mmCIF file with all atom_site columns, C-alpha atoms and ligand atoms in Angstrom:
data_model
loop_
_atom_site.group_PDB
_atom_site.id
_atom_site.type_symbol
_atom_site.label_atom_id
_atom_site.label_alt_id
_atom_site.label_comp_id
_atom_site.label_asym_id
_atom_site.label_entity_id
_atom_site.label_seq_id
_atom_site.pdbx_PDB_ins_code
_atom_site.Cartn_x
_atom_site.Cartn_y
_atom_site.Cartn_z
_atom_site.occupancy
_atom_site.B_iso_or_equiv
_atom_site.pdbx_formal_charge
_atom_site.auth_seq_id
_atom_site.auth_comp_id
_atom_site.auth_asym_id
_atom_site.auth_atom_id
_atom_site.pdbx_PDB_model_num
ATOM   1   C CA  . UNK A 1 1   ? 0.000   0.000  0.000   1.00 0.00 ? 1   UNK A CA  1
ATOM   2   C CA  . UNK A 1 2   ? 1.429   3.344  -1.046  1.00 0.00 ? 2   UNK A CA  1
ATOM   3   C CA  . UNK A 1 3   ? 0.906   5.350  2.155   1.00 0.00 ? 3   UNK A CA  1
ATOM   4   C CA  . UNK A 1 4   ? 3.294   7.053  4.532   1.00 0.00 ? 4   UNK A CA  1
ATOM   5   C CA  . UNK A 1 5   ? 3.441   9.581  7.313   1.00 0.00 ? 5   UNK A CA  1
ATOM   6   C CA  . UNK A 1 6   ? 6.049   12.264 6.842   1.00 0.00 ? 6   UNK A CA  1
ATOM   7   C CA  . UNK A 1 7   ? 7.346   14.953 9.165   1.00 0.00 ? 7   UNK A CA  1
ATOM   8   C CA  . UNK A 1 8   ? 6.866   17.924 6.866   1.00 0.00 ? 8   UNK A CA  1
ATOM   9   C CA  . UNK A 1 9   ? 5.681   20.906 8.873   1.00 0.00 ? 9   UNK A CA  1
ATOM   10  C CA  . UNK A 1 10  ? 7.755   23.487 10.713  1.00 0.00 ? 10  UNK A CA  1
ATOM   11  C CA  . UNK A 1 11  ? 5.939   24.806 13.738  1.00 0.00 ? 11  UNK A CA  1
ATOM   12  C CA  . UNK A 1 12  ? 6.816   28.172 15.228  1.00 0.00 ? 12  UNK A CA  1
ATOM   13  C CA  . UNK A 1 13  ? 5.068   28.546 18.564  1.00 0.00 ? 13  UNK A CA  1
ATOM   14  C CA  . UNK A 1 14  ? 5.576   31.383 20.997  1.00 0.00 ? 14  UNK A CA  1
ATOM   15  C CA  . UNK A 1 15  ? 3.642   33.544 23.405  1.00 0.00 ? 15  UNK A CA  1
ATOM   16  C CA  . UNK A 1 16  ? 1.960   35.268 20.433  1.00 0.00 ? 16  UNK A CA  1
ATOM   17  C CA  . UNK A 1 17  ? 0.524   32.033 19.000  1.00 0.00 ? 17  UNK A CA  1
ATOM   18  C CA  . UNK A 1 18  ? 1.533   29.327 16.545  1.00 0.00 ? 18  UNK A CA  1
ATOM   19  C CA  . UNK A 1 19  ? 2.578   29.552 12.908  1.00 0.00 ? 19  UNK A CA  1
ATOM   20  C CA  . UNK A 1 20  ? 2.932   26.324 10.905  1.00 0.00 ? 20  UNK A CA  1
ATOM   21  C CA  . UNK A 1 21  ? 4.642   26.009 7.527   1.00 0.00 ? 21  UNK A CA  1
ATOM   22  C CA  . UNK A 1 22  ? 4.273   23.272 4.906   1.00 0.00 ? 22  UNK A CA  1
ATOM   23  C CA  . UNK A 1 23  ? 6.590   23.635 1.922   1.00 0.00 ? 23  UNK A CA  1
ATOM   24  C CA  . UNK A 1 24  ? 5.157   21.991 -1.186  1.00 0.00 ? 24  UNK A CA  1
ATOM   25  C CA  . UNK A 1 25  ? 8.681   20.733 -1.868  1.00 0.00 ? 25  UNK A CA  1
ATOM   26  C CA  . UNK A 1 26  ? 7.828   18.045 0.735   1.00 0.00 ? 26  UNK A CA  1
ATOM   27  C CA  . UNK A 1 27  ? 4.933   16.780 -1.396  1.00 0.00 ? 27  UNK A CA  1
ATOM   28  C CA  . UNK A 1 28  ? 5.826   14.116 -3.997  1.00 0.00 ? 28  UNK A CA  1
ATOM   29  C CA  . UNK A 1 29  ? 3.426   15.548 -6.590  1.00 0.00 ? 29  UNK A CA  1
ATOM   30  C CA  . UNK A 1 30  ? 2.304   18.927 -7.930  1.00 0.00 ? 30  UNK A CA  1
ATOM   31  C CA  . UNK A 1 31  ? -0.686  20.095 -5.921  1.00 0.00 ? 31  UNK A CA  1
ATOM   32  C CA  . UNK A 1 32  ? -3.636  21.031 -8.137  1.00 0.00 ? 32  UNK A CA  1
ATOM   33  C CA  . UNK A 1 33  ? -6.403  21.315 -5.552  1.00 0.00 ? 33  UNK A CA  1
ATOM   34  C CA  . UNK A 1 34  ? -6.891  21.763 -1.825  1.00 0.00 ? 34  UNK A CA  1
ATOM   35  C CA  . UNK A 1 35  ? -9.978  21.388 0.289   1.00 0.00 ? 35  UNK A CA  1
ATOM   36  C CA  . UNK A 1 36  ? -10.659 21.057 3.978   1.00 0.00 ? 36  UNK A CA  1
ATOM   37  C CA  . UNK A 1 37  ? -13.162 19.302 6.178   1.00 0.00 ? 37  UNK A CA  1
ATOM   38  C CA  . UNK A 1 38  ? -14.451 20.551 9.512   1.00 0.00 ? 38  UNK A CA  1
ATOM   39  C CA  . UNK A 1 39  ? -17.617 20.536 11.655  1.00 0.00 ? 39  UNK A CA  1
ATOM   40  C CA  . UNK A 1 40  ? -17.946 16.755 11.377  1.00 0.00 ? 40  UNK A CA  1
ATOM   41  C CA  . UNK A 1 41  ? -20.629 15.584 13.826  1.00 0.00 ? 41  UNK A CA  1
ATOM   42  C CA  . UNK A 1 42  ? -19.484 13.176 16.513  1.00 0.00 ? 42  UNK A CA  1
ATOM   43  C CA  . UNK A 1 43  ? -19.437 9.556  15.317  1.00 0.00 ? 43  UNK A CA  1
ATOM   44  C CA  . UNK A 1 44  ? -19.719 10.460 11.636  1.00 0.00 ? 44  UNK A CA  1
ATOM   45  C CA  . UNK A 1 45  ? -17.569 8.604  9.091   1.00 0.00 ? 45  UNK A CA  1
ATOM   46  C CA  . UNK A 1 46  ? -16.386 10.324 5.901   1.00 0.00 ? 46  UNK A CA  1
ATOM   47  C CA  . UNK A 1 47  ? -14.536 8.974  2.910   1.00 0.00 ? 47  UNK A CA  1
ATOM   48  C CA  . UNK A 1 48  ? -15.650 5.365  2.385   1.00 0.00 ? 48  UNK A CA  1
ATOM   49  C CA  . UNK A 1 49  ? -14.266 5.467  -1.118  1.00 0.00 ? 49  UNK A CA  1
ATOM   50  C CA  . UNK A 1 50  ? -11.138 4.903  -3.179  1.00 0.00 ? 50  UNK A CA  1
ATOM   51  C CA  . UNK A 1 51  ? -9.665  6.910  -6.033  1.00 0.00 ? 51  UNK A CA  1
ATOM   52  C CA  . UNK A 1 52  ? -8.529  5.165  -9.180  1.00 0.00 ? 52  UNK A CA  1
ATOM   53  C CA  . UNK A 1 53  ? -5.773  7.652  -10.067 1.00 0.00 ? 53  UNK A CA  1
ATOM   54  C CA  . UNK A 1 54  ? -5.694  10.417 -7.470  1.00 0.00 ? 54  UNK A CA  1
ATOM   55  C CA  . UNK A 1 55  ? -2.874  10.932 -4.957  1.00 0.00 ? 55  UNK A CA  1
ATOM   56  C CA  . UNK A 1 56  ? -3.548  12.981 -1.836  1.00 0.00 ? 56  UNK A CA  1
ATOM   57  C CA  . UNK A 1 57  ? -1.995  14.296 1.332   1.00 0.00 ? 57  UNK A CA  1
ATOM   58  C CA  . UNK A 1 58  ? -3.783  15.002 4.600   1.00 0.00 ? 58  UNK A CA  1
ATOM   59  C CA  . UNK A 1 59  ? -2.779  17.634 7.177   1.00 0.00 ? 59  UNK A CA  1
ATOM   60  C CA  . UNK A 1 60  ? -4.606  18.042 10.446  1.00 0.00 ? 60  UNK A CA  1
ATOM   61  C CA  . UNK A 1 61  ? -4.773  21.751 11.225  1.00 0.00 ? 61  UNK A CA  1
ATOM   62  C CA  . UNK A 1 62  ? -6.622  21.332 14.505  1.00 0.00 ? 62  UNK A CA  1
ATOM   63  C CA  . UNK A 1 63  ? -7.987  18.504 16.635  1.00 0.00 ? 63  UNK A CA  1
ATOM   64  C CA  . UNK A 1 64  ? -7.607  14.799 15.898  1.00 0.00 ? 64  UNK A CA  1
ATOM   65  C CA  . UNK A 1 65  ? -9.027  12.115 13.641  1.00 0.00 ? 65  UNK A CA  1
ATOM   66  C CA  . UNK A 1 66  ? -8.385  8.577  12.516  1.00 0.00 ? 66  UNK A CA  1
ATOM   67  C CA  . UNK A 1 67  ? -7.843  7.476  8.917   1.00 0.00 ? 67  UNK A CA  1
ATOM   68  C CA  . UNK A 1 68  ? -8.228  3.809  8.080   1.00 0.00 ? 68  UNK A CA  1
ATOM   69  C CA  . UNK A 1 69  ? -6.693  2.680  4.784   1.00 0.00 ? 69  UNK A CA  1
ATOM   70  C CA  . UNK A 1 70  ? -7.544  -0.628 3.169   1.00 0.00 ? 70  UNK A CA  1
ATOM   71  C CA  . UNK A 1 71  ? -6.621  -2.571 0.085   1.00 0.00 ? 71  UNK A CA  1
ATOM   72  C CA  . UNK A 1 72  ? -7.619  -6.130 -0.738  1.00 0.00 ? 72  UNK A CA  1
ATOM   73  C CA  . UNK A 1 73  ? -5.123  -7.633 1.725   1.00 0.00 ? 73  UNK A CA  1
ATOM   74  C CA  . UNK A 1 74  ? -3.788  -4.755 3.844   1.00 0.00 ? 74  UNK A CA  1
ATOM   75  C CA  . UNK A 1 75  ? -5.256  -2.503 6.491   1.00 0.00 ? 75  UNK A CA  1
ATOM   76  C CA  . UNK A 1 76  ? -3.625  0.422  8.312   1.00 0.00 ? 76  UNK A CA  1
ATOM   77  C CA  . UNK A 1 77  ? -4.982  2.912  10.815  1.00 0.00 ? 77  UNK A CA  1
ATOM   78  C CA  . UNK A 1 78  ? -3.362  6.314  11.305  1.00 0.00 ? 78  UNK A CA  1
ATOM   79  C CA  . UNK A 1 79  ? -4.133  8.591  14.234  1.00 0.00 ? 79  UNK A CA  1
ATOM   80  C CA  . UNK A 1 80  ? -3.601  12.120 12.993  1.00 0.00 ? 80  UNK A CA  1
ATOM   81  C CA  . UNK A 1 81  ? -3.152  15.361 14.893  1.00 0.00 ? 81  UNK A CA  1
ATOM   82  C CA  . UNK A 1 82  ? -1.393  18.675 14.326  1.00 0.00 ? 82  UNK A CA  1
ATOM   83  C CA  . UNK A 1 83  ? 1.979   17.219 15.290  1.00 0.00 ? 83  UNK A CA  1
ATOM   84  C CA  . UNK A 1 84  ? 3.910   18.413 12.235  1.00 0.00 ? 84  UNK A CA  1
ATOM   85  C CA  . UNK A 1 85  ? 3.247   15.266 10.174  1.00 0.00 ? 85  UNK A CA  1
ATOM   86  C CA  . UNK A 1 86  ? 1.295   14.724 6.979   1.00 0.00 ? 86  UNK A CA  1
ATOM   87  C CA  . UNK A 1 87  ? -0.166  11.504 5.589   1.00 0.00 ? 87  UNK A CA  1
ATOM   88  C CA  . UNK A 1 88  ? 0.537   10.929 1.896   1.00 0.00 ? 88  UNK A CA  1
ATOM   89  C CA  . UNK A 1 89  ? -1.428  8.293  0.011   1.00 0.00 ? 89  UNK A CA  1
ATOM   90  C CA  . UNK A 1 90  ? -1.264  7.073  -3.544  1.00 0.00 ? 90  UNK A CA  1
ATOM   91  C CA  . UNK A 1 91  ? -4.070  5.910  -5.815  1.00 0.00 ? 91  UNK A CA  1
ATOM   92  C CA  . UNK A 1 92  ? -6.162  2.752  -5.430  1.00 0.00 ? 92  UNK A CA  1
ATOM   93  C CA  . UNK A 1 93  ? -6.574  2.799  -1.641  1.00 0.00 ? 93  UNK A CA  1
ATOM   94  C CA  . UNK A 1 94  ? -9.903  2.582  0.174   1.00 0.00 ? 94  UNK A CA  1
ATOM   95  C CA  . UNK A 1 95  ? -10.129 5.173  2.996   1.00 0.00 ? 95  UNK A CA  1
ATOM   96  C CA  . UNK A 1 96  ? -12.405 5.935  5.909   1.00 0.00 ? 96  UNK A CA  1
ATOM   97  C CA  . UNK A 1 97  ? -12.052 9.097  8.018   1.00 0.00 ? 97  UNK A CA  1
ATOM   98  C CA  . UNK A 1 98  ? -13.525 8.767  11.489  1.00 0.00 ? 98  UNK A CA  1
ATOM   99  C CA  . UNK A 1 99  ? -13.243 9.677  15.179  1.00 0.00 ? 99  UNK A CA  1
ATOM   100 C CA  . UNK A 1 100 ? -13.157 13.381 14.333  1.00 0.00 ? 100 UNK A CA  1
ATOM   101 C CA  . UNK A 1 101 ? -12.762 15.478 17.472  1.00 0.00 ? 101 UNK A CA  1
ATOM   102 C CA  . UNK A 1 102 ? -15.316 18.264 17.691  1.00 0.00 ? 102 UNK A CA  1
ATOM   103 C CA  . UNK A 1 103 ? -12.726 20.890 16.714  1.00 0.00 ? 103 UNK A CA  1
ATOM   104 C CA  . UNK A 1 104 ? -11.018 18.815 13.973  1.00 0.00 ? 104 UNK A CA  1
ATOM   105 C CA  . UNK A 1 105 ? -9.991  20.528 10.740  1.00 0.00 ? 105 UNK A CA  1
ATOM   106 C CA  . UNK A 1 106 ? -8.231  18.435 8.098   1.00 0.00 ? 106 UNK A CA  1
ATOM   107 C CA  . UNK A 1 107 ? -6.784  19.922 4.943   1.00 0.00 ? 107 UNK A CA  1
ATOM   108 C CA  . UNK A 1 108 ? -6.372  17.729 1.861   1.00 0.00 ? 108 UNK A CA  1
ATOM   109 C CA  . UNK A 1 109 ? -4.139  18.367 -1.150  1.00 0.00 ? 109 UNK A CA  1
ATOM   110 C CA  . UNK A 1 110 ? -4.495  16.446 -4.417  1.00 0.00 ? 110 UNK A CA  1
ATOM   111 C CA  . UNK A 1 111 ? -2.641  15.990 -7.683  1.00 0.00 ? 111 UNK A CA  1
ATOM   112 C CA  . UNK A 1 112 ? -5.782  16.219 -9.827  1.00 0.00 ? 112 UNK A CA  1
ATOM   113 C CA  . UNK A 1 113 ? -8.876  18.349 -10.096 1.00 0.00 ? 113 UNK A CA  1
ATOM   114 C CA  . UNK A 1 114 ? -12.208 16.941 -8.914  1.00 0.00 ? 114 UNK A CA  1
ATOM   115 C CA  . UNK A 1 115 ? -13.504 14.105 -11.070 1.00 0.00 ? 115 UNK A CA  1
ATOM   116 C CA  . UNK A 1 116 ? -16.438 12.018 -9.834  1.00 0.00 ? 116 UNK A CA  1
ATOM   117 C CA  . UNK A 1 117 ? -15.547 9.214  -12.283 1.00 0.00 ? 117 UNK A CA  1
ATOM   118 C CA  . UNK A 1 118 ? -12.241 8.771  -10.412 1.00 0.00 ? 118 UNK A CA  1
ATOM   119 C CA  . UNK A 1 119 ? -14.178 7.668  -7.288  1.00 0.00 ? 119 UNK A CA  1
ATOM   120 C CA  . UNK A 1 120 ? -15.134 4.113  -6.362  1.00 0.00 ? 120 UNK A CA  1
ATOM   121 C CA  . UNK A 1 121 ? -17.780 4.487  -3.666  1.00 0.00 ? 121 UNK A CA  1
ATOM   122 C CA  . UNK A 1 122 ? -18.774 0.862  -3.139  1.00 0.00 ? 122 UNK A CA  1
ATOM   123 C CA  . UNK A 1 123 ? -16.494 -1.632 -1.331  1.00 0.00 ? 123 UNK A CA  1
ATOM   124 C CA  . UNK A 1 124 ? -17.540 -4.620 -3.494  1.00 0.00 ? 124 UNK A CA  1
ATOM   125 C CA  . UNK A 1 125 ? -17.014 -2.581 -6.626  1.00 0.00 ? 125 UNK A CA  1
ATOM   126 C CA  . UNK A 1 126 ? -13.583 -1.598 -5.266  1.00 0.00 ? 126 UNK A CA  1
ATOM   127 C CA  . UNK A 1 127 ? -12.656 -5.271 -4.743  1.00 0.00 ? 127 UNK A CA  1
ATOM   128 C CA  . UNK A 1 128 ? -13.774 -6.072 -8.285  1.00 0.00 ? 128 UNK A CA  1
ATOM   129 C CA  . UNK A 1 129 ? -11.755 -3.143 -9.643  1.00 0.00 ? 129 UNK A CA  1
ATOM   130 C CA  . UNK A 1 130 ? -8.577  -4.018 -7.732  1.00 0.00 ? 130 UNK A CA  1
ATOM   131 C CA  . UNK A 1 131 ? -8.791  -7.706 -8.757  1.00 0.00 ? 131 UNK A CA  1
ATOM   132 C CA  . UNK A 1 132 ? -9.137  -6.709 -12.405 1.00 0.00 ? 132 UNK A CA  1
ATOM   133 C CA  . UNK A 1 133 ? -5.968  -4.554 -12.312 1.00 0.00 ? 133 UNK A CA  1
HETATM 134 P P1  . LIG B 2 .   ? -16.445 13.521 -0.965  1.00 0.00 ? 201 LIG B P1  1
HETATM 135 O O1  . LIG B 2 .   ? -15.111 13.449 -1.607  1.00 0.00 ? 201 LIG B O1  1
HETATM 136 O O2  . LIG B 2 .   ? -17.400 12.383 -1.182  1.00 0.00 ? 201 LIG B O2  1
HETATM 137 O O3  . LIG B 2 .   ? -16.248 13.768 0.607   1.00 0.00 ? 201 LIG B O3  1
HETATM 138 P P2  . LIG B 2 .   ? -16.023 12.725 1.806   1.00 0.00 ? 201 LIG B P2  1
HETATM 139 O O4  . LIG B 2 .   ? -15.361 11.512 1.254   1.00 0.00 ? 201 LIG B O4  1
HETATM 140 O O5  . LIG B 2 .   ? -15.185 13.475 2.780   1.00 0.00 ? 201 LIG B O5  1
HETATM 141 O O6  . LIG B 2 .   ? -17.360 12.411 2.395   1.00 0.00 ? 201 LIG B O6  1
HETATM 142 O O7  . LIG B 2 .   ? -17.123 14.878 -1.389  1.00 0.00 ? 201 LIG B O7  1
HETATM 143 C C1  . LIG B 2 .   ? -18.327 15.325 -0.800  1.00 0.00 ? 201 LIG B C1  1
HETATM 144 C C2  . LIG B 2 .   ? -19.100 16.103 -1.836  1.00 0.00 ? 201 LIG B C2  1
HETATM 145 O O8  . LIG B 2 .   ? -18.367 17.242 -2.269  1.00 0.00 ? 201 LIG B O8  1
HETATM 146 C C3  . LIG B 2 .   ? -19.440 15.295 -3.085  1.00 0.00 ? 201 LIG B C3  1
HETATM 147 O O9  . LIG B 2 .   ? -20.762 15.623 -3.467  1.00 0.00 ? 201 LIG B O9  1
HETATM 148 C C4  . LIG B 2 .   ? -18.476 15.792 -4.135  1.00 0.00 ? 201 LIG B C4  1
HETATM 149 C C5  . LIG B 2 .   ? -18.190 17.223 -3.678  1.00 0.00 ? 201 LIG B C5  1
HETATM 150 N N1  . LIG B 2 .   ? -16.815 17.654 -4.009  1.00 0.00 ? 201 LIG B N1  1
HETATM 151 C C6  . LIG B 2 .   ? -16.590 18.532 -5.048  1.00 0.00 ? 201 LIG B C6  1
HETATM 152 O O10 . LIG B 2 .   ? -17.516 18.971 -5.760  1.00 0.00 ? 201 LIG B O10 1
HETATM 153 N N2  . LIG B 2 .   ? -15.315 18.958 -5.313  1.00 0.00 ? 201 LIG B N2  1
HETATM 154 C C7  . LIG B 2 .   ? -14.261 18.515 -4.584  1.00 0.00 ? 201 LIG B C7  1
HETATM 155 O O11 . LIG B 2 .   ? -13.098 18.920 -4.858  1.00 0.00 ? 201 LIG B O11 1
HETATM 156 C C8  . LIG B 2 .   ? -14.503 17.569 -3.523  1.00 0.00 ? 201 LIG B C8  1
HETATM 157 C C9  . LIG B 2 .   ? -13.373 17.036 -2.687  1.00 0.00 ? 201 LIG B C9  1
HETATM 158 C C10 . LIG B 2 .   ? -15.782 17.184 -3.253  1.00 0.00 ? 201 LIG B C10 1
#
């Protein structure tokens, strides 16, 4: 599974607050789009899909959440917080985002623009797709 956590953020914290820097040089692809998710109600699960071609990175700006990644024969769970790390994932991986803290904000960067046909939103369809590759 093409997924890794990378220490990529410089955090400057002092009595006047915190400033965090992510240089795109740390990202293994050219970022074409960013979006962020917040205000997720307690217990809600997001994601539950895979992308056929898209690569992404996840940065937690505030709070905490859990990202479970699955392929046909691998499963990994990452606990993410604003600890200076990012999670980078390649294409073809099923993901579920859960356990959002009330204040959680997660920023996502991608190497492609939005394309609904790049999504696989059904687990059985995902298994069929990955077996046919
Ligand atoms: P989706 O990727 O399904 O979010 P999640 O997996 O976190 O639940 O996107 C939710 C909705 O937003 C869906 O209707 C598609 C739309 N959307 C866009 O139009 N453009 C985008 O760049 C993204 C990420 C989502």
